[in-house]
């Protein structure tokens, strides 16, 4: 996961993730990563429209934003 996160910082590519909140609710987020450390990811969250800090342990799934094919 770290490789993907660091690569997204370099390319400024948006990522989509499924995140587990502190109250065990899952949410879908589109983010642009701004920083990574051992336990957290700092990113601009397009859902909340602000910089947020996410615990790596609570990221259930993460990957590049999928772009649909035109006309699909």
Coordinates of C-alpha atoms in Angstrom, one line a residue:
X1 CA 0.0 0.0 0.0
X2 CA 2.9 2.4 0.8
X3 CA 4.2 2.2 -2.8
X4 CA 0.8 3.2 -4.2
X5 CA 0.5 6.1 -1.7
X6 CA 3.9 7.5 -2.4
X7 CA 3.4 7.1 -6.2
X8 CA 0.1 9.0 -5.9
X9 CA 1.9 11.9 -4.2
X10 CA 4.4 12.0 -7.0
X11 CA 1.8 11.9 -9.8
X12 CA -0.9 13.8 -7.9
X13 CA -3.3 11.1 -8.9
X14 CA -6.6 10.7 -7.1
X15 CA -7.3 7.5 -5.2
X16 CA -10.5 5.9 -4.1
X17 CA -10.8 4.0 -0.9
X18 CA -13.2 2.3 1.4
X19 CA -12.5 3.4 5.0
X20 CA -13.7 2.2 8.4
X21 CA -14.5 5.0 10.8
X22 CA -13.9 4.9 14.5
X23 CA -17.6 4.0 15.0
X24 CA -17.2 1.0 12.6
X25 CA -19.1 2.7 9.7
X26 CA -17.6 2.2 6.2
X27 CA -17.4 5.1 3.8
X28 CA -16.3 5.6 0.2
X29 CA -13.8 8.4 -0.2
X30 CA -11.9 10.0 -3.1
X31 CA -8.6 11.4 -1.9
X32 CA -5.5 13.1 -3.1
X33 CA -2.6 12.0 -0.8
X34 CA -0.4 14.8 0.6
X35 CA 1.6 12.8 3.2
X36 CA 2.3 9.3 4.5
X37 CA 3.9 8.1 7.7
X38 CA 4.1 4.8 9.5
X39 CA 0.5 4.8 10.8
X40 CA -1.4 7.5 9.0
X41 CA -2.2 9.0 5.6
X42 CA -2.8 12.7 5.2
X43 CA -4.9 13.6 2.1
X44 CA -7.4 16.1 0.7
X45 CA -10.7 14.3 0.9
X46 CA -13.1 15.3 -1.9
X47 CA -16.1 14.0 0.1
X48 CA -15.4 16.3 3.1
X49 CA -13.7 19.0 1.0
X50 CA -10.8 19.3 3.5
X51 CA -7.5 17.8 4.5
X52 CA -8.1 14.7 6.6
X53 CA -5.9 12.2 8.4
X54 CA -6.7 8.5 7.9
X55 CA -5.4 5.6 9.9
X56 CA -3.7 3.0 7.7
X57 CA -5.2 0.2 9.7
X58 CA -8.7 1.5 8.9
X59 CA -8.2 1.5 5.1
X60 CA -10.1 -1.5 3.9
X61 CA -9.4 -1.0 0.1
X62 CA -7.5 1.6 -1.9
X63 CA -6.6 2.1 -5.5
X64 CA -6.5 4.6 -8.4
X65 CA -9.9 6.2 -9.3
X66 CA -11.4 4.2 -12.1
X67 CA -12.4 6.1 -15.1
X68 CA -15.3 4.6 -17.1
X69 CA -15.1 4.2 -20.9
X70 CA -17.1 6.7 -22.9
X71 CA -20.5 5.4 -23.9
X72 CA -20.3 2.5 -21.3

